[in-house]
Amino acid sequence: MTSVKEFRVVEPATADALGRGRFVFTDAYSVFDWGRMPDPIPNKGASLCTMGAYNFELLEAAGVPTHYRGVVDPTSDATEPEDAVVPLAEAGAPPTEMAIELTQVPDLPYEGGEGADDDGAGEGYDYDAYHAAAGENYLVPLEVVFRNTVPVGSSLRSRRKPADFDLDFDEWPADPVDLPEPVVEFSTKYEEQDRYLTREEADRIAGIADIDALAELARGVNRVVTERAAEAGFVHEDGKIECLYYDGEVRVADVVGTFDENRFAYAGQQVSKEVVRQWYKRNDPAWVEAVSDAKTAVADEPDLADWRELCDHEPTTLPPDVLGAVADMYAAGANAYTGESWFDAPPVGEAVDAVRDL
């Protein structure tokens, strides 16, 4: 399903019922939509699984509907796989597998430039075919993005002006900016190159799922994660959710509130995969520029969906000291966020200082 999580089906979804499955979190990572990067980050998968499960259980307690069913206890000797599925607190070690409910995910046909809808939405992707196959039990083909701040590196800086949010300056400053109110945006989920959407485009792509319900669900997730982050000493800057539609209800899907799905800060320092993005911008600018050029050039190739075919550079590998510091950031951050010592890692302040100097 993604470049960094593996996906297992236990019982497939049908037109009328949710199925059951597992996410298997790996130590792989992705930046700039590249897919799997050259180096695995030790304990990253377990860190994200632990943090994601913790957030799902917070959402459940707050009455927010999700597809989460528990984690797979890595110390379990159960002979039946389902017997190993437990709440996070009952796992004997950091889990790497999460049990979830499954919905239908039809193919999204791509017809090239000539297949675009009359109003331009889809840019060659046939969302009508997606929904015809999906019926009333499907993964909404959108990402719902929420923002509390505008950190350095946020795409919002290039798309919107401060005045759009009633901020009293003309240009974005070099430091993070707090927004007066959380902002919700919509972007594509299955197109090769993500793009932000108008609310009208998002409403059409969402199908029968109510766009207001999706936005309200995102605000609920944002509220729960922001409150927990503050309790643990973090600032929750922005994040995203994916949603499923089933039986007239939208529910949170995928994973929420981790250092890959969301951006957090601790003592003024980014604690998310933004650390790695910024490292590549400083240390491998030729690759970053080649990625940007390829994403731009694919617009002139109407029959080509994958911009990577136009990229003439490969990313460099992370040096061992950088890899170790990022691994400690994930593990120490998960410990601090959950309030439990799941990992043998330095205190979060020490781990944050290490990535600050990369």
Short mmCIF file of C-alpha atoms in Angstrom, two decimals:
data_model
loop_
_atom_site.label_atom_id
_atom_site.label_comp_id
_atom_site.label_asym_id
_atom_site.label_seq_id
_atom_site.Cartn_x
_atom_site.Cartn_y
_atom_site.Cartn_z
CA MET A 1 0.00 0.00 0.00
CA THR A 2 2.85 2.42 0.72
CA SER A 3 6.59 2.53 0.16
CA VAL A 4 7.37 2.08 3.87
CA LYS A 5 4.56 -0.15 5.18
CA GLU A 6 3.71 -3.63 4.00
CA PHE A 7 0.09 -4.68 3.79
CA ARG A 8 -1.42 -8.07 4.55
CA VAL A 9 -4.98 -9.19 3.96
CA VAL A 10 -6.47 -11.59 6.53
CA GLU A 11 -10.04 -11.39 5.23
CA PRO A 12 -10.83 -9.19 2.21
CA ALA A 13 -13.47 -6.48 2.27
CA THR A 14 -16.60 -6.93 0.19
CA ALA A 15 -19.17 -4.52 -1.18
CA ASP A 16 -21.19 -4.98 2.03
CA ALA A 17 -18.65 -5.65 4.77
CA LEU A 18 -15.29 -4.52 6.08
CA GLY A 19 -12.45 -7.01 6.02
CA ARG A 20 -9.47 -7.55 8.31
CA GLY A 21 -5.79 -7.00 7.66
CA ARG A 22 -2.43 -5.90 9.00
CA PHE A 23 0.04 -3.10 8.49
CA VAL A 24 3.64 -4.27 8.83
CA PHE A 25 5.87 -1.31 9.61
CA THR A 26 9.34 -1.48 8.10
CA ASP A 27 12.47 0.57 8.78
CA ALA A 28 12.30 2.08 5.28
CA TYR A 29 11.57 5.76 4.73
CA SER A 30 10.56 8.04 1.87
CA VAL A 31 11.10 11.75 1.22
CA PHE A 32 9.96 13.97 -1.68
CA ASP A 33 7.57 11.16 -2.78
CA TRP A 34 10.58 9.17 -4.03
CA GLY A 35 9.59 5.82 -2.58
CA ARG A 36 12.01 3.71 -0.57
CA MET A 37 15.27 5.52 0.08
CA PRO A 38 18.64 3.70 0.18
CA ASP A 39 19.03 3.29 3.97
CA PRO A 40 16.71 1.66 6.52
CA ILE A 41 16.48 3.54 9.84
CA PRO A 42 16.84 1.11 12.77
CA ASN A 43 13.70 0.76 14.93
CA LYS A 44 11.80 3.27 12.81
CA GLY A 45 9.04 0.78 12.00
CA ALA A 46 8.48 -0.21 15.61
CA SER A 47 8.58 3.44 16.71
CA LEU A 48 5.87 4.43 14.23
CA CYS A 49 3.70 1.38 14.94
CA THR A 50 3.88 2.06 18.69
CA MET A 51 3.11 5.75 18.32
CA GLY A 52 0.33 5.14 15.79
CA ALA A 53 -1.35 2.54 18.02
CA TYR A 54 -1.13 4.88 20.99
CA ASN A 55 -2.88 7.62 19.01
CA PHE A 56 -5.58 5.31 17.69
CA GLU A 57 -6.38 4.30 21.26
CA LEU A 58 -6.56 7.97 22.27
CA LEU A 59 -8.96 8.60 19.37
CA GLU A 60 -11.07 5.62 20.38
CA ALA A 61 -11.33 6.98 23.92
CA ALA A 62 -12.38 10.36 22.49
CA GLY A 63 -15.15 8.78 20.39
CA VAL A 64 -13.44 9.27 17.01
CA PRO A 65 -14.26 6.33 14.67
CA THR A 66 -11.24 4.52 13.18
CA HIS A 67 -10.28 1.24 11.50
CA TYR A 68 -7.82 0.24 14.27
CA ARG A 69 -8.20 -3.17 15.98
CA GLY A 70 -4.99 -3.49 18.03
CA VAL A 71 -1.35 -4.49 17.64
CA VAL A 72 0.22 -7.90 17.15
CA ASP A 73 2.17 -8.79 20.29
CA PRO A 74 5.67 -9.80 19.07
CA THR A 75 6.16 -11.93 22.21
CA SER A 76 2.91 -13.87 21.82
CA ASP A 77 3.05 -17.65 21.37
CA ALA A 78 -0.58 -17.83 20.23
CA THR A 79 -1.25 -20.43 17.57
CA GLU A 80 -4.12 -18.42 16.07
CA PRO A 81 -2.99 -15.08 14.56
CA GLU A 82 -6.02 -13.21 15.87
CA ASP A 83 -5.21 -14.30 19.42
CA ALA A 84 -1.99 -12.27 19.22
CA VAL A 85 -3.91 -9.02 18.59
CA VAL A 86 -3.93 -6.99 21.79
CA PRO A 87 -4.19 -3.38 23.00
CA LEU A 88 -0.83 -1.62 22.95
CA ALA A 89 -0.38 -1.78 26.73
CA GLU A 90 -0.56 -5.60 26.61
CA ALA A 91 2.26 -5.98 24.04
CA GLY A 92 5.38 -7.49 25.56
CA ALA A 93 7.75 -5.58 23.24
CA PRO A 94 7.50 -2.76 20.69
CA PRO A 95 5.14 -4.00 17.95
CA THR A 96 5.74 -3.74 14.22
CA GLU A 97 2.33 -5.05 13.12
CA MET A 98 -1.01 -3.29 13.50
CA ALA A 99 -4.38 -5.02 13.04
CA ILE A 100 -6.92 -2.98 11.08
CA GLU A 101 -10.29 -3.20 9.37
CA LEU A 102 -10.14 -3.17 5.59
CA THR A 103 -12.24 -1.40 3.03
CA GLN A 104 -12.27 -1.67 -0.77
CA VAL A 105 -9.58 0.13 -2.77
CA PRO A 106 -10.43 -0.03 -6.49
CA ASP A 107 -7.92 0.80 -9.20
CA LEU A 108 -7.83 4.45 -10.27
CA PRO A 109 -7.56 4.34 -14.07
CA TYR A 110 -5.14 6.76 -15.72
CA GLU A 111 -5.99 7.73 -19.28
CA GLY A 112 -3.29 10.30 -20.01
CA GLY A 113 -3.82 13.95 -20.85
CA GLU A 114 -6.78 13.29 -23.14
CA GLY A 115 -8.65 11.53 -20.34
CA ALA A 116 -8.96 14.55 -18.10
CA ASP A 117 -12.44 15.55 -17.03
CA ASP A 118 -14.03 18.59 -18.65
CA ASP A 119 -13.53 20.64 -15.50
CA GLY A 120 -9.85 19.62 -15.25
CA ALA A 121 -10.27 17.64 -12.03
CA GLY A 122 -8.32 14.42 -12.13
CA GLU A 123 -5.89 15.42 -14.88
CA GLY A 124 -6.35 12.12 -16.68
CA TYR A 125 -7.44 10.04 -13.67
CA ASP A 126 -10.89 8.49 -13.94
CA TYR A 127 -12.49 9.02 -10.53
CA ASP A 128 -15.93 8.12 -11.89
CA ALA A 129 -14.62 4.61 -12.62
CA TYR A 130 -13.08 4.42 -9.14
CA HIS A 131 -16.40 5.18 -7.47
CA ALA A 132 -18.39 2.93 -9.79
CA ALA A 133 -16.23 0.04 -8.59
CA ALA A 134 -16.14 1.22 -4.95
CA GLY A 135 -19.86 1.36 -4.23
CA GLU A 136 -20.50 2.37 -0.62
CA ASN A 137 -17.49 0.72 1.07
CA TYR A 138 -14.22 2.33 -0.02
CA LEU A 139 -11.08 4.23 0.85
CA VAL A 140 -11.66 7.90 0.07
CA PRO A 141 -9.02 8.82 -2.55
CA LEU A 142 -7.95 11.97 -0.68
CA GLU A 143 -5.52 13.03 1.99
CA VAL A 144 -7.02 15.48 4.48
CA VAL A 145 -4.31 17.83 5.74
CA PHE A 146 -4.56 19.91 8.91
CA ARG A 147 -2.18 22.68 9.92
CA ASN A 148 -1.68 24.43 13.26
CA THR A 149 1.49 26.20 12.23
CA VAL A 150 3.39 26.95 9.05
CA PRO A 151 6.83 25.45 9.71
CA VAL A 152 9.93 25.87 7.60
CA GLY A 153 9.55 23.52 4.64
CA SER A 154 5.75 23.64 4.55
CA SER A 155 4.31 23.69 1.04
CA LEU A 156 1.77 26.23 2.24
CA ARG A 157 4.46 28.92 2.05
CA SER A 158 4.67 28.57 -1.73
CA ARG A 159 0.90 28.28 -2.30
CA ARG A 160 -0.68 30.82 0.01
CA LYS A 161 0.09 34.27 1.39
CA PRO A 162 0.10 35.23 5.09
CA ALA A 163 -2.81 37.58 4.46
CA ASP A 164 -4.97 34.56 3.53
CA PHE A 165 -4.89 33.63 7.22
CA ASP A 166 -5.29 37.13 8.68
CA LEU A 167 -1.60 37.31 9.57
CA ASP A 168 -0.20 40.82 9.80
CA PHE A 169 2.91 40.46 7.61
CA ASP A 170 3.41 40.38 3.85
CA GLU A 171 6.03 37.62 3.48
CA TRP A 172 6.59 34.36 5.33
CA PRO A 173 9.39 34.76 7.91
CA ALA A 174 12.27 32.31 8.29
CA ASP A 175 10.78 30.93 11.53
CA PRO A 176 7.66 28.79 12.06
CA VAL A 177 4.40 30.75 12.19
CA ASP A 178 1.42 29.89 14.42
CA LEU A 179 -1.94 30.02 12.64
CA PRO A 180 -4.85 31.75 14.39
CA GLU A 181 -7.04 28.67 13.74
CA PRO A 182 -6.25 25.21 12.35
CA VAL A 183 -6.49 25.05 8.56
CA VAL A 184 -7.86 21.98 6.72
CA GLU A 185 -6.86 21.25 3.11
CA PHE A 186 -7.38 18.37 0.69
CA SER A 187 -4.87 16.72 -1.63
CA THR A 188 -4.90 13.75 -3.97
CA LYS A 189 -4.05 10.30 -2.65
CA TYR A 190 -3.44 8.01 -5.62
CA GLU A 191 -2.10 10.29 -8.33
CA GLU A 192 1.59 9.88 -9.05
CA GLN A 193 2.27 13.51 -8.20
CA ASP A 194 0.29 14.84 -5.25
CA ARG A 195 -1.61 18.06 -5.81
CA TYR A 196 -3.71 20.26 -3.56
CA LEU A 197 -7.35 20.65 -4.47
CA THR A 198 -10.06 23.24 -4.26
CA ARG A 199 -12.90 22.24 -1.98
CA GLU A 200 -15.09 21.69 -5.05
CA GLU A 201 -12.53 19.32 -6.61
CA ALA A 202 -12.12 17.48 -3.32
CA ASP A 203 -15.89 17.10 -2.95
CA ARG A 204 -16.14 15.50 -6.37
CA ILE A 205 -13.18 13.16 -5.80
CA ALA A 206 -14.55 12.11 -2.38
CA GLY A 207 -17.62 10.53 -4.00
CA ILE A 208 -20.56 10.00 -1.63
CA ALA A 209 -18.40 10.67 1.43
CA ASP A 210 -19.41 14.05 2.83
CA ILE A 211 -16.62 16.62 2.49
CA ASP A 212 -17.70 18.45 5.65
CA ALA A 213 -17.61 15.20 7.61
CA LEU A 214 -14.07 14.55 6.36
CA ALA A 215 -12.97 18.02 7.45
CA GLU A 216 -14.61 17.63 10.86
CA LEU A 217 -12.97 14.24 11.36
CA ALA A 218 -9.59 15.80 10.58
CA ARG A 219 -10.22 18.56 13.12
CA GLY A 220 -11.08 15.95 15.75
CA VAL A 221 -7.88 14.02 15.09
CA ASN A 222 -5.87 17.23 15.15
CA ARG A 223 -7.37 18.22 18.49
CA VAL A 224 -6.56 14.88 20.16
CA VAL A 225 -3.00 14.69 18.80
CA THR A 226 -2.28 18.36 19.58
CA GLU A 227 -3.41 17.95 23.18
CA ARG A 228 -1.31 14.82 23.73
CA ALA A 229 1.72 16.41 22.06
CA ALA A 230 1.53 19.38 24.41
CA GLU A 231 1.30 17.09 27.44
CA ALA A 232 4.49 15.33 26.30
CA GLY A 233 6.40 18.55 25.58
CA PHE A 234 5.96 18.61 21.79
CA VAL A 235 4.39 21.17 19.49
CA HIS A 236 2.12 19.57 16.89
CA GLU A 237 2.60 21.57 13.71
CA ASP A 238 0.67 19.75 10.98
CA GLY A 239 -0.43 16.35 9.80
CA LYS A 240 -2.84 14.39 7.62
CA ILE A 241 -5.35 11.60 7.71
CA GLU A 242 -6.84 9.17 5.24
CA CYS A 243 -10.41 8.01 5.61
CA LEU A 244 -12.69 5.15 4.68
CA TYR A 245 -16.41 5.39 3.98
CA TYR A 246 -18.63 2.55 5.16
CA ASP A 247 -22.27 2.25 6.14
CA GLY A 248 -22.82 6.01 5.79
CA GLU A 249 -19.93 6.91 8.11
CA VAL A 250 -16.40 8.20 7.56
CA ARG A 251 -13.67 6.67 9.72
CA VAL A 252 -9.98 7.37 10.16
CA ALA A 253 -7.83 4.91 8.18
CA ASP A 254 -4.12 4.36 7.55
CA VAL A 255 -2.04 5.62 10.54
CA VAL A 256 -2.22 8.90 12.43
CA GLY A 257 0.00 11.10 14.57
CA THR A 258 3.45 9.66 13.86
CA PHE A 259 6.71 11.35 12.91
CA ASP A 260 6.06 10.36 9.27
CA GLU A 261 2.42 11.42 8.96
CA ASN A 262 2.75 14.56 11.08
CA ARG A 263 5.26 17.26 11.91
CA PHE A 264 6.19 17.84 15.52
CA ALA A 265 8.72 20.12 17.16
CA TYR A 266 10.52 19.80 20.48
CA ALA A 267 12.39 22.74 22.00
CA GLY A 268 12.18 24.52 18.66
CA GLN A 269 13.59 21.61 16.62
CA GLN A 270 11.71 19.55 14.04
CA VAL A 271 11.03 15.98 15.20
CA SER A 272 9.76 14.32 12.04
CA LYS A 273 11.06 13.07 8.73
CA GLU A 274 11.40 16.75 7.83
CA VAL A 275 14.84 16.38 9.46
CA VAL A 276 15.84 14.01 6.67
CA ARG A 277 14.25 16.19 3.98
CA GLN A 278 16.29 19.17 5.12
CA TRP A 279 19.48 17.06 5.29
CA TYR A 280 19.03 16.10 1.63
CA LYS A 281 18.40 19.72 0.66
CA ARG A 282 21.72 20.70 2.24
CA ASN A 283 23.81 17.67 1.30
CA ASP A 284 22.38 16.29 -1.94
CA PRO A 285 20.93 19.36 -3.71
CA ALA A 286 21.51 17.88 -7.18
CA TRP A 287 19.10 15.03 -6.43
CA VAL A 288 16.53 17.35 -4.81
CA GLU A 289 16.66 19.63 -7.85
CA ALA A 290 16.38 16.67 -10.23
CA VAL A 291 13.27 15.48 -8.38
CA SER A 292 11.72 18.94 -8.65
CA ASP A 293 12.56 19.17 -12.36
CA ALA A 294 11.09 15.73 -13.05
CA LYS A 295 7.85 16.56 -11.25
CA THR A 296 7.55 19.72 -13.34
CA ALA A 297 8.48 18.01 -16.61
CA VAL A 298 5.90 15.24 -16.26
CA ALA A 299 3.20 17.85 -16.90
CA ASP A 300 4.45 17.96 -20.50
CA GLU A 301 4.25 14.16 -20.83
CA PRO A 302 0.50 13.44 -20.87
CA ASP A 303 0.95 9.69 -21.30
CA LEU A 304 3.48 9.34 -18.48
CA ALA A 305 2.08 8.98 -14.94
CA ASP A 306 5.35 8.34 -13.07
CA TRP A 307 7.66 11.37 -12.89
CA ARG A 308 10.52 9.20 -11.56
CA GLU A 309 11.12 7.97 -15.10
CA LEU A 310 12.28 11.51 -15.93
CA CYS A 311 14.63 11.85 -12.95
CA ASP A 312 18.31 11.50 -13.89
CA HIS A 313 19.73 11.31 -10.34
CA GLU A 314 19.59 8.79 -7.51
CA PRO A 315 19.66 9.88 -3.82
CA THR A 316 22.88 9.47 -1.87
CA THR A 317 23.02 7.31 1.26
CA LEU A 318 22.92 8.72 4.77
CA PRO A 319 26.25 8.72 6.68
CA PRO A 320 26.31 6.40 9.74
CA ASP A 321 26.25 9.27 12.26
CA VAL A 322 23.21 10.82 10.56
CA LEU A 323 21.46 7.46 10.40
CA GLY A 324 22.10 6.86 14.11
CA ALA A 325 20.90 10.30 15.13
CA VAL A 326 17.68 9.96 13.13
CA ALA A 327 17.07 6.47 14.57
CA ASP A 328 17.44 7.87 18.10
CA MET A 329 15.06 10.71 17.23
CA TYR A 330 12.31 8.27 16.23
CA ALA A 331 12.81 5.98 19.24
CA ALA A 332 13.29 8.69 21.87
CA GLY A 333 10.37 10.65 20.45
CA ALA A 334 8.07 7.61 20.64
CA ASN A 335 9.14 7.01 24.25
CA ALA A 336 8.40 10.61 25.20
CA TYR A 337 5.11 10.84 23.30
CA THR A 338 3.68 7.61 24.77
CA GLY A 339 5.16 8.15 28.22
CA GLU A 340 6.67 4.64 28.22
CA SER A 341 10.25 3.40 27.74
CA TRP A 342 9.58 1.13 24.79
CA PHE A 343 13.04 1.63 23.29
CA ASP A 344 16.62 1.81 24.53
CA ALA A 345 17.17 5.40 23.45
CA PRO A 346 18.62 8.61 24.91
CA PRO A 347 16.31 11.15 26.56
CA VAL A 348 14.28 13.02 23.98
CA GLY A 349 16.07 16.32 24.65
CA GLU A 350 19.45 14.72 23.95
CA ALA A 351 18.18 13.02 20.79
CA VAL A 352 16.68 16.29 19.56
CA ASP A 353 19.94 18.16 20.15
CA ALA A 354 21.74 15.54 18.05
CA VAL A 355 19.53 16.05 14.99
CA ARG A 356 19.63 19.81 15.50
CA ASP A 357 23.34 19.70 14.63
CA LEU A 358 23.03 17.59 11.46
#
